[in-house]
PDB file of C-alpha atoms in Angstrom:
ATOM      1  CA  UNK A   1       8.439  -9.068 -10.528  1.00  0.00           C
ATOM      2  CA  UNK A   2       5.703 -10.081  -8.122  1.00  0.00           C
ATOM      3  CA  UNK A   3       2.129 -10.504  -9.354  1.00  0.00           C
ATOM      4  CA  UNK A   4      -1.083  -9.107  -7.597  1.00  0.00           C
ATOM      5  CA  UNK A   5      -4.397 -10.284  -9.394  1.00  0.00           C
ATOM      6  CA  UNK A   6      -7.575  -8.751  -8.750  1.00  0.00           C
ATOM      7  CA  UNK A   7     -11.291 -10.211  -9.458  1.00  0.00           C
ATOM      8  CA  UNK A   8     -13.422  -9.581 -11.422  1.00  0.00           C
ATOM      9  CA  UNK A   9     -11.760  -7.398 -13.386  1.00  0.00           C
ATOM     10  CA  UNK A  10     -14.669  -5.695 -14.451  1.00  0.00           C
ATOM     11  CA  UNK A  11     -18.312  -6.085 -12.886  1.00  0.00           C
ATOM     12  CA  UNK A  12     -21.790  -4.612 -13.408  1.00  0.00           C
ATOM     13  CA  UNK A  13     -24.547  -4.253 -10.381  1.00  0.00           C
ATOM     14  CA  UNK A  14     -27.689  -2.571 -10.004  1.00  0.00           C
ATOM     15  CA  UNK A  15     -27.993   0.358  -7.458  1.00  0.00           C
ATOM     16  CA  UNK A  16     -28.345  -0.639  -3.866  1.00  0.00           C
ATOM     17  CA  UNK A  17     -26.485  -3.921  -4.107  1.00  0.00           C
ATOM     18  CA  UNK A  18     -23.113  -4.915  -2.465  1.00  0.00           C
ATOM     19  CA  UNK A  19     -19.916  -5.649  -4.551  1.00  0.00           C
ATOM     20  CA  UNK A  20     -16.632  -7.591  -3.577  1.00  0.00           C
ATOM     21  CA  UNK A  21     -13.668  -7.076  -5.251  1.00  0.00           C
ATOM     22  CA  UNK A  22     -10.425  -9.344  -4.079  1.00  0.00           C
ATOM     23  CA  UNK A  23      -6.997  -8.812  -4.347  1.00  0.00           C
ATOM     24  CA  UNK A  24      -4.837 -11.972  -3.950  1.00  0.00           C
ATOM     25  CA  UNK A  25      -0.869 -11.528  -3.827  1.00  0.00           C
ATOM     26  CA  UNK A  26      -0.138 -14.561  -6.101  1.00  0.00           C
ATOM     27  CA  UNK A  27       3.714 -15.179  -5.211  1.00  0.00           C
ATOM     28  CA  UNK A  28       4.641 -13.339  -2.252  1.00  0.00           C
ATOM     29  CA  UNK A  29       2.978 -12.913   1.216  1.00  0.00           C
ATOM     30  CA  UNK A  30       1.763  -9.158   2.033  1.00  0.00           C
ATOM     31  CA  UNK A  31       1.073  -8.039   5.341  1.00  0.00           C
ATOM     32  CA  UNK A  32      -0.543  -4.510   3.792  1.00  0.00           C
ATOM     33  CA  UNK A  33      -2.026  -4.504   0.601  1.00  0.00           C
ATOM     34  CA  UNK A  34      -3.529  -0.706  -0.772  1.00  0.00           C
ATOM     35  CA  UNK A  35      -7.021   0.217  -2.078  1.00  0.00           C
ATOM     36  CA  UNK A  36      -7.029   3.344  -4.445  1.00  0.00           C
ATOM     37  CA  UNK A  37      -9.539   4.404  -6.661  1.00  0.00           C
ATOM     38  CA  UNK A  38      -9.428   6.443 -10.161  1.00  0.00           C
ATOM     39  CA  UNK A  39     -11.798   8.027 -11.589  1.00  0.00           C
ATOM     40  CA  UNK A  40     -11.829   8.597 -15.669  1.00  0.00           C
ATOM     41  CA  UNK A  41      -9.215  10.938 -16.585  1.00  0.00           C
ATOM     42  CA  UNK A  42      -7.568  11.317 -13.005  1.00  0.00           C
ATOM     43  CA  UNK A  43      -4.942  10.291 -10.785  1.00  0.00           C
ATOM     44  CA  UNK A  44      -5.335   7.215  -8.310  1.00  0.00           C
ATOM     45  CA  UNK A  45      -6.392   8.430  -4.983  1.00  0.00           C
ATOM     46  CA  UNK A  46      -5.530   6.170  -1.682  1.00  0.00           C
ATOM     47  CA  UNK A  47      -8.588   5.203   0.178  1.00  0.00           C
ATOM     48  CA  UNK A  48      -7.415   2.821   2.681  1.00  0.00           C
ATOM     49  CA  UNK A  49      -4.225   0.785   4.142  1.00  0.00           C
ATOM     50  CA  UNK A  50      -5.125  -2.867   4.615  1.00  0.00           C
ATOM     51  CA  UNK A  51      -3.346  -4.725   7.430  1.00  0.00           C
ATOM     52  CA  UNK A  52      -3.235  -8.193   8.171  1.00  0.00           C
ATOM     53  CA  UNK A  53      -5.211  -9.152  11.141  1.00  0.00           C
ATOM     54  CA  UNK A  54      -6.080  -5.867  12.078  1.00  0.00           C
ATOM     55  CA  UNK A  55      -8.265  -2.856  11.492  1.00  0.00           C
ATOM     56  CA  UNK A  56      -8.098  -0.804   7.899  1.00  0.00           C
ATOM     57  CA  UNK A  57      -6.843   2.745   8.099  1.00  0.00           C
ATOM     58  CA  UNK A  58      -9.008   4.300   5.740  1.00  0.00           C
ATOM     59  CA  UNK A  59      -8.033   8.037   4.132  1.00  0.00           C
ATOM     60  CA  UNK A  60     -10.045  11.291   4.605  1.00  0.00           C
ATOM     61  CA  UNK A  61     -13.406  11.352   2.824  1.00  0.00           C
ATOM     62  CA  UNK A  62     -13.380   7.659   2.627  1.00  0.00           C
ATOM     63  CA  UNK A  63     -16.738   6.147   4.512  1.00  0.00           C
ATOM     64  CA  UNK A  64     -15.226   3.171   6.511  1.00  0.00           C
ATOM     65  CA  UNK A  65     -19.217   1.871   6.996  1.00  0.00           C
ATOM     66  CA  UNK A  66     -19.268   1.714   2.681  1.00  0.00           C
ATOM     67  CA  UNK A  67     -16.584   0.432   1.827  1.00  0.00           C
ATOM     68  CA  UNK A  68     -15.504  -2.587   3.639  1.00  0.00           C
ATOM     69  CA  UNK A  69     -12.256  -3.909   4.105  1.00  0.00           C
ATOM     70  CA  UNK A  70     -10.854  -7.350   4.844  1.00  0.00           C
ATOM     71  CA  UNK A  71      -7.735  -8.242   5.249  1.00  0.00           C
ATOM     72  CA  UNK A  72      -7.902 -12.131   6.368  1.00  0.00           C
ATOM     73  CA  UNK A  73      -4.965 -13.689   5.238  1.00  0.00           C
ATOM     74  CA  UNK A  74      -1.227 -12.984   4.537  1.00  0.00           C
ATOM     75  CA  UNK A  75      -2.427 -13.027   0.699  1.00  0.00           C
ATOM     76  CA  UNK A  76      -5.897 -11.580   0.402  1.00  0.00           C
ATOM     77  CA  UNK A  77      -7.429  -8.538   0.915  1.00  0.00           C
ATOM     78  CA  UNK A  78     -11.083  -7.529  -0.188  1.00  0.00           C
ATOM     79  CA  UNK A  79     -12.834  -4.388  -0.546  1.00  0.00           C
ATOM     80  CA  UNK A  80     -16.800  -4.123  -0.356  1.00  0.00           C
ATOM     81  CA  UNK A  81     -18.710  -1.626  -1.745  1.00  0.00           C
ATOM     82  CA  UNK A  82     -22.159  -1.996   0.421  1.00  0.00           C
ATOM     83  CA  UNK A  83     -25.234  -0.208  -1.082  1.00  0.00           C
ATOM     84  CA  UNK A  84     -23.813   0.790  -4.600  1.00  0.00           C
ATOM     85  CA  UNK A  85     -25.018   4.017  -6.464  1.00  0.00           C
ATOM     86  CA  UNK A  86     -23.783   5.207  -9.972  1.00  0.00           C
ATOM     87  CA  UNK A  87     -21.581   7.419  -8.096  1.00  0.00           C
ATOM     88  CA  UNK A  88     -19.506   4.298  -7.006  1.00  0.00           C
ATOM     89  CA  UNK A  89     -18.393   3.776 -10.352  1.00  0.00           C
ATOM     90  CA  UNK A  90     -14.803   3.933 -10.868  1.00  0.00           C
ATOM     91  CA  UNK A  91     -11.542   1.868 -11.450  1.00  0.00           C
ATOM     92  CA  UNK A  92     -10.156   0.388  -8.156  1.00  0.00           C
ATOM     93  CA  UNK A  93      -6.814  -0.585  -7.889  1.00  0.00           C
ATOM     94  CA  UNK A  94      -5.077  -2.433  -5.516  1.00  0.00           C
ATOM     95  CA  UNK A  95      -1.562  -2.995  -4.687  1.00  0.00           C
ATOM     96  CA  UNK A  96       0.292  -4.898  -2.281  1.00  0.00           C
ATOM     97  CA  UNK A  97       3.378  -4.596  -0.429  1.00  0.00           C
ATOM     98  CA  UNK A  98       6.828  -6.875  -0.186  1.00  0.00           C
ATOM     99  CA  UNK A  99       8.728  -6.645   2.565  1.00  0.00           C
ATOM    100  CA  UNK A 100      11.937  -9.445   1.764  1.00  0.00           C
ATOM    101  CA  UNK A 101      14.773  -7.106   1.275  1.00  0.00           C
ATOM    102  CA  UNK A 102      13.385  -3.919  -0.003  1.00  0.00           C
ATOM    103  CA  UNK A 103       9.612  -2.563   0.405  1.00  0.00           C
ATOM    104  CA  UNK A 104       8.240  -2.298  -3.475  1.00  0.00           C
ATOM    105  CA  UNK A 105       4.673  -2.075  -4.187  1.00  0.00           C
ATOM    106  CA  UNK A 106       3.142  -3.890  -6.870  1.00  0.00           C
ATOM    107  CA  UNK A 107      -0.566  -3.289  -8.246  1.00  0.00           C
ATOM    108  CA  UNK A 108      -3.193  -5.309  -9.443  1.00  0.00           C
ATOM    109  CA  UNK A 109      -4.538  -5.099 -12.716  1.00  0.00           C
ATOM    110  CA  UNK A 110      -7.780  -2.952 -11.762  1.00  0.00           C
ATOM    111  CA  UNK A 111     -11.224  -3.946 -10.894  1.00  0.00           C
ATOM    112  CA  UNK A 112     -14.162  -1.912 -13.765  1.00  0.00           C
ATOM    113  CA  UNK A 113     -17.205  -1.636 -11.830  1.00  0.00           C
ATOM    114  CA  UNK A 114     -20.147   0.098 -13.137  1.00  0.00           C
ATOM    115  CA  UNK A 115     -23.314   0.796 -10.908  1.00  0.00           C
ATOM    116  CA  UNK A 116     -26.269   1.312 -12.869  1.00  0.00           C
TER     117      UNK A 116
ATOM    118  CA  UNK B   1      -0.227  14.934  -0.195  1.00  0.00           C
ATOM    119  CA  UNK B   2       1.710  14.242  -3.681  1.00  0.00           C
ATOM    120  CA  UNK B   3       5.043  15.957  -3.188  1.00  0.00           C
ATOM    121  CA  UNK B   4       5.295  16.209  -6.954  1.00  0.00           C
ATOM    122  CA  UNK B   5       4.865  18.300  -9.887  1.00  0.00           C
ATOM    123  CA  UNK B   6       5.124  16.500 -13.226  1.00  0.00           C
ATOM    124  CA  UNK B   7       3.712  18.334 -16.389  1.00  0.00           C
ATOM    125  CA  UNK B   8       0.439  17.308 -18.085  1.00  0.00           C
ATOM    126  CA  UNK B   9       1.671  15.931 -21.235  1.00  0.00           C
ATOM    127  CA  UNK B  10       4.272  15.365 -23.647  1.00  0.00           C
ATOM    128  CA  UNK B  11       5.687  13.558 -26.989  1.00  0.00           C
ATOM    129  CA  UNK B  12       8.266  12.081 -27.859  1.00  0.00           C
ATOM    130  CA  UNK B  13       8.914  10.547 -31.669  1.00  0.00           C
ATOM    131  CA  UNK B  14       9.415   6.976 -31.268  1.00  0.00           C
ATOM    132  CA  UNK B  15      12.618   5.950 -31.134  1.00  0.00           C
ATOM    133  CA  UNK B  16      14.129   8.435 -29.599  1.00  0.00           C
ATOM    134  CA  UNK B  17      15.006   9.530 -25.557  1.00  0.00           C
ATOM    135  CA  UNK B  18      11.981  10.300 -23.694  1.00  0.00           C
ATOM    136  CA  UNK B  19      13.151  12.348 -20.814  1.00  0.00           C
ATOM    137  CA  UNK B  20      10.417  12.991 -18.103  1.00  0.00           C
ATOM    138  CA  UNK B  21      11.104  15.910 -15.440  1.00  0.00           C
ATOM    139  CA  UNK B  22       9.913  15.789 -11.846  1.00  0.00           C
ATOM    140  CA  UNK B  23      10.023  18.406  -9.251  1.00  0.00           C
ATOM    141  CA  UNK B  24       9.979  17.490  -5.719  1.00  0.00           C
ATOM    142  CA  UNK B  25      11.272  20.340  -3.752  1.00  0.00           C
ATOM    143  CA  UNK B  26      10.116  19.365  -0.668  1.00  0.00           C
ATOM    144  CA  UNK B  27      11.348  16.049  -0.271  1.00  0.00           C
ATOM    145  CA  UNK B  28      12.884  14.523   2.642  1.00  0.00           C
ATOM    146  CA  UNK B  29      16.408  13.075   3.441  1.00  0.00           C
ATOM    147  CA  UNK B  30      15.279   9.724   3.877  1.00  0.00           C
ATOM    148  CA  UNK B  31      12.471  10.040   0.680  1.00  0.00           C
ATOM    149  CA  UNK B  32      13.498   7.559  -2.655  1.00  0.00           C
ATOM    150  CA  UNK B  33      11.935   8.949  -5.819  1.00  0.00           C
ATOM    151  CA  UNK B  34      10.138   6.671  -7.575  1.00  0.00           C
ATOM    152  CA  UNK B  35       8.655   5.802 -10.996  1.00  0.00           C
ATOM    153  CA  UNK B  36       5.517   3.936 -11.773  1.00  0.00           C
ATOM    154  CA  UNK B  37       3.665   4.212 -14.771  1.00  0.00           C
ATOM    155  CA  UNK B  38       0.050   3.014 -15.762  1.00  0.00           C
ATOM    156  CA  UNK B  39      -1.166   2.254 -19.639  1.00  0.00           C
ATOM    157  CA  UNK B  40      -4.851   2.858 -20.288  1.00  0.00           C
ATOM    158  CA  UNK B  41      -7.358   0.525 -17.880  1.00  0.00           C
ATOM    159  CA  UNK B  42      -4.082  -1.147 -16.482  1.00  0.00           C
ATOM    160  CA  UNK B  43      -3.061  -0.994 -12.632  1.00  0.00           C
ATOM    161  CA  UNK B  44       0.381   0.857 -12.541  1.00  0.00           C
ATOM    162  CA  UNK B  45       3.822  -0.729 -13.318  1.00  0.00           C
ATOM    163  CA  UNK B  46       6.715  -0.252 -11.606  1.00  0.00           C
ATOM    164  CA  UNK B  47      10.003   1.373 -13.256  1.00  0.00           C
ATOM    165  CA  UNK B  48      12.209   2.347 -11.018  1.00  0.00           C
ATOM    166  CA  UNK B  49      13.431   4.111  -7.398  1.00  0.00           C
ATOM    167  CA  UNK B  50      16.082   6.028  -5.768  1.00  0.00           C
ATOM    168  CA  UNK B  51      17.399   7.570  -3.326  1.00  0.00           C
ATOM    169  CA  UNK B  52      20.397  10.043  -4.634  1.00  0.00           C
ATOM    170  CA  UNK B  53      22.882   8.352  -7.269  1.00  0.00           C
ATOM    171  CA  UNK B  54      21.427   7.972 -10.487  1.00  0.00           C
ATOM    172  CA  UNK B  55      20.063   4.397 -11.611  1.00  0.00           C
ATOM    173  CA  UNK B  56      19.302   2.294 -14.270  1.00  0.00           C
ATOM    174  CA  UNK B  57      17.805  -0.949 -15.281  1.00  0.00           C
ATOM    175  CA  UNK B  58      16.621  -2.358 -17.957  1.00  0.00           C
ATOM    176  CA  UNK B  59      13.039   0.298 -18.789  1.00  0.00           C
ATOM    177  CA  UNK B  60      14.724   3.136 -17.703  1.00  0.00           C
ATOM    178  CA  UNK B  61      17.438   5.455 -16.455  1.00  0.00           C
ATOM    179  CA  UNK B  62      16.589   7.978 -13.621  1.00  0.00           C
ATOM    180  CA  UNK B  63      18.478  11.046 -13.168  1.00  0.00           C
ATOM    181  CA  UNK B  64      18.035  12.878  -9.816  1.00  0.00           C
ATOM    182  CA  UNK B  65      19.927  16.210  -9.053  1.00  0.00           C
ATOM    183  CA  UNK B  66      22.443  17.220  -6.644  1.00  0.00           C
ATOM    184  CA  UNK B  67      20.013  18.578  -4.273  1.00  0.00           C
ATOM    185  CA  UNK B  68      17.247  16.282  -4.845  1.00  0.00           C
ATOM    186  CA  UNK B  69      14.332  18.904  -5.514  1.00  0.00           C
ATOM    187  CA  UNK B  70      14.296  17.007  -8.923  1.00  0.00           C
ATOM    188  CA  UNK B  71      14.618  14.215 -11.124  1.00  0.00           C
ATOM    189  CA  UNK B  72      14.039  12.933 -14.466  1.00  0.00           C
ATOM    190  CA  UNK B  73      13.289   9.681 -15.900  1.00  0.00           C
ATOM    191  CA  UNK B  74      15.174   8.820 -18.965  1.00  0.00           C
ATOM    192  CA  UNK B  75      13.506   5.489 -21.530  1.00  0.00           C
ATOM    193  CA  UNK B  76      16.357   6.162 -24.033  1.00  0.00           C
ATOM    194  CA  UNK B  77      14.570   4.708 -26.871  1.00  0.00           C
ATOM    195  CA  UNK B  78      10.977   5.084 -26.767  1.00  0.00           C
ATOM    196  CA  UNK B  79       8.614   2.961 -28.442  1.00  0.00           C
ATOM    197  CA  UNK B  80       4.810   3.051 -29.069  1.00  0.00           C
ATOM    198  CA  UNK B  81       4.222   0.602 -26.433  1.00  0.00           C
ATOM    199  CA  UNK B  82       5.412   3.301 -23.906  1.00  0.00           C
ATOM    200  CA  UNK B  83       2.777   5.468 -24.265  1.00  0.00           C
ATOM    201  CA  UNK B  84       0.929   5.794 -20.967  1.00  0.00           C
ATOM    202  CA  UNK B  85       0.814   7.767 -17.703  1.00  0.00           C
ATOM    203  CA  UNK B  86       3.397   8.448 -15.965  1.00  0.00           C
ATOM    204  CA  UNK B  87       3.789   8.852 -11.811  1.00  0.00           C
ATOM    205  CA  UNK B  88       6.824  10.394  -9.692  1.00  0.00           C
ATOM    206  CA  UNK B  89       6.134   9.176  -6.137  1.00  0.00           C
ATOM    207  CA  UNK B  90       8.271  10.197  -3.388  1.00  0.00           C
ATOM    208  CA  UNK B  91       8.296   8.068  -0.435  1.00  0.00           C
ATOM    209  CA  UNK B  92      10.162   6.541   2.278  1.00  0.00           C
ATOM    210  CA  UNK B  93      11.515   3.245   1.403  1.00  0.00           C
ATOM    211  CA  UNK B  94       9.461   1.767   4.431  1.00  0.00           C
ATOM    212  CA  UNK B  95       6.205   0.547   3.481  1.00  0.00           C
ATOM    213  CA  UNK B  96       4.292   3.301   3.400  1.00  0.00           C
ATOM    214  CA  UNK B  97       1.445   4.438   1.358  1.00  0.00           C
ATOM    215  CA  UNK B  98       1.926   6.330  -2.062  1.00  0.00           C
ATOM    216  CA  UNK B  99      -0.094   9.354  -2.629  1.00  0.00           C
ATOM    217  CA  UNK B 100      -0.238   9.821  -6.740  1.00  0.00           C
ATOM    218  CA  UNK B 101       0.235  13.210  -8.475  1.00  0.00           C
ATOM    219  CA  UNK B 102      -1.381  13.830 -11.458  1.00  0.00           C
ATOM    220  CA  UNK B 103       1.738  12.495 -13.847  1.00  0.00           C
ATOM    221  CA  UNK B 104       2.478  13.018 -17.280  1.00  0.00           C
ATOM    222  CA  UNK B 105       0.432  12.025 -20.003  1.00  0.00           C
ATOM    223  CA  UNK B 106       3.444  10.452 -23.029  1.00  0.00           C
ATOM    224  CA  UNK B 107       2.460  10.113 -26.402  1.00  0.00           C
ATOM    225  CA  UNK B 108       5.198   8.524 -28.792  1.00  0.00           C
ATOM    226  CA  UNK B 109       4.016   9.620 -31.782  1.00  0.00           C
ATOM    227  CA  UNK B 110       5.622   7.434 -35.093  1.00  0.00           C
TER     228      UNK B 110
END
């Protein structure tokens, strides 16, 4: 199947500080890649639609201003998390989307990050 | 917006057929059912999909009824390395964006 990487896969910052995580599409070109985000002991939860070249399309609840979304290149997406506070820590996930023949998603292996 | 109910948990002894229900009673004519499940830490893996007639590859089989309002994934010989999370998603085979349920929590037990 395709592979999505995501870096780092885990990462510690202070509170107040700005975090970049990248998801890179290793084998396949995406033109909308996923962010969710799980916290311990729940689901994922969507928190934005990454398009190529365009705008994100961020879910309900989800501050478009905090987390930061860039989707430059047919295999990259990032997600920043600007002015980090303990409750930013989670598990974020992100998954990206074929389009030759059928549309399958396929996630990255998870970005840790822990705001202390 | 998950259009599924799943239960919490289950076991299954290893080695023998883990079968996973799904309800999705709401779902659409043009909705696939798929299966994706996620071992502790790890981003989620993909099983398997479909629309109406039953399917199988090489994880899994998946079962879906008549009238579609359910399903149920089938590993036929479970193993410890299947223990993990598991997510019914139902979604329009277009590209759009999966919305998670809670899943089912399977143990194989030895």
């Amino acid at each position: 199947g395709a592979v999505v990487s995501q870096h780092p896969s885990r990462v510690i910052c202070k509170s107040g500080t700005s975090v970049k995580i990248e998801c890179r599409s290793l084998d396949f070109q995406a033109t909308t890649m996923f962010w969710y985000r799980q916290f311990p002991k729940q689901s994922l939860m969507l928190m934005a639609t990454s398009n190529e070249g365009s705008k994100a399309t961020y879910e309900q609840g989800v501050e478009k201003d905090k987390f930061l979304i860039n989707h430059a290149s047919l295999t990259l997406s990032t997600l920043t998390v600007t002015s980090a506070h303990p409750e930013d820590s989670s598990f974020y996930i992100c998954s990206a989307l074929t389009t030759s023949g059928a549309y399958e998603q396929y996630f990255g292996p998870g970005t840790r990050l822990t705001v202390t | 917006d998950a259009k599924t109910t799943q239960p919490p948990s289950m076991d299954c002894a290893e080695g023998r057929a883990a079968n996973l229900p799904c309800n999705h009673s709401t779902i659409s004519g043009n909705e696939y059912v798929y299966w994706y499940r996620q071992i502790h830490s790890q981003g989620p893996q993909y099983i398997i999909h479909g629309l109406k007639n039953n399917e199988t590859n090489e994880m899994a089989s998946l079962i879906i009824t008549e009238d579609r309002k359910s399903s149920t994934l089938i590993l036929p010989h479970a193993t410890l390395r299947d223990t993990a999370v598991y997510y019914c998603i139902v979604n329009t085979n277009t590209g759009n964006q999966f919305y998670f349920g809670t899943g089912t929590s399977l143990t194989v037990i030895p």
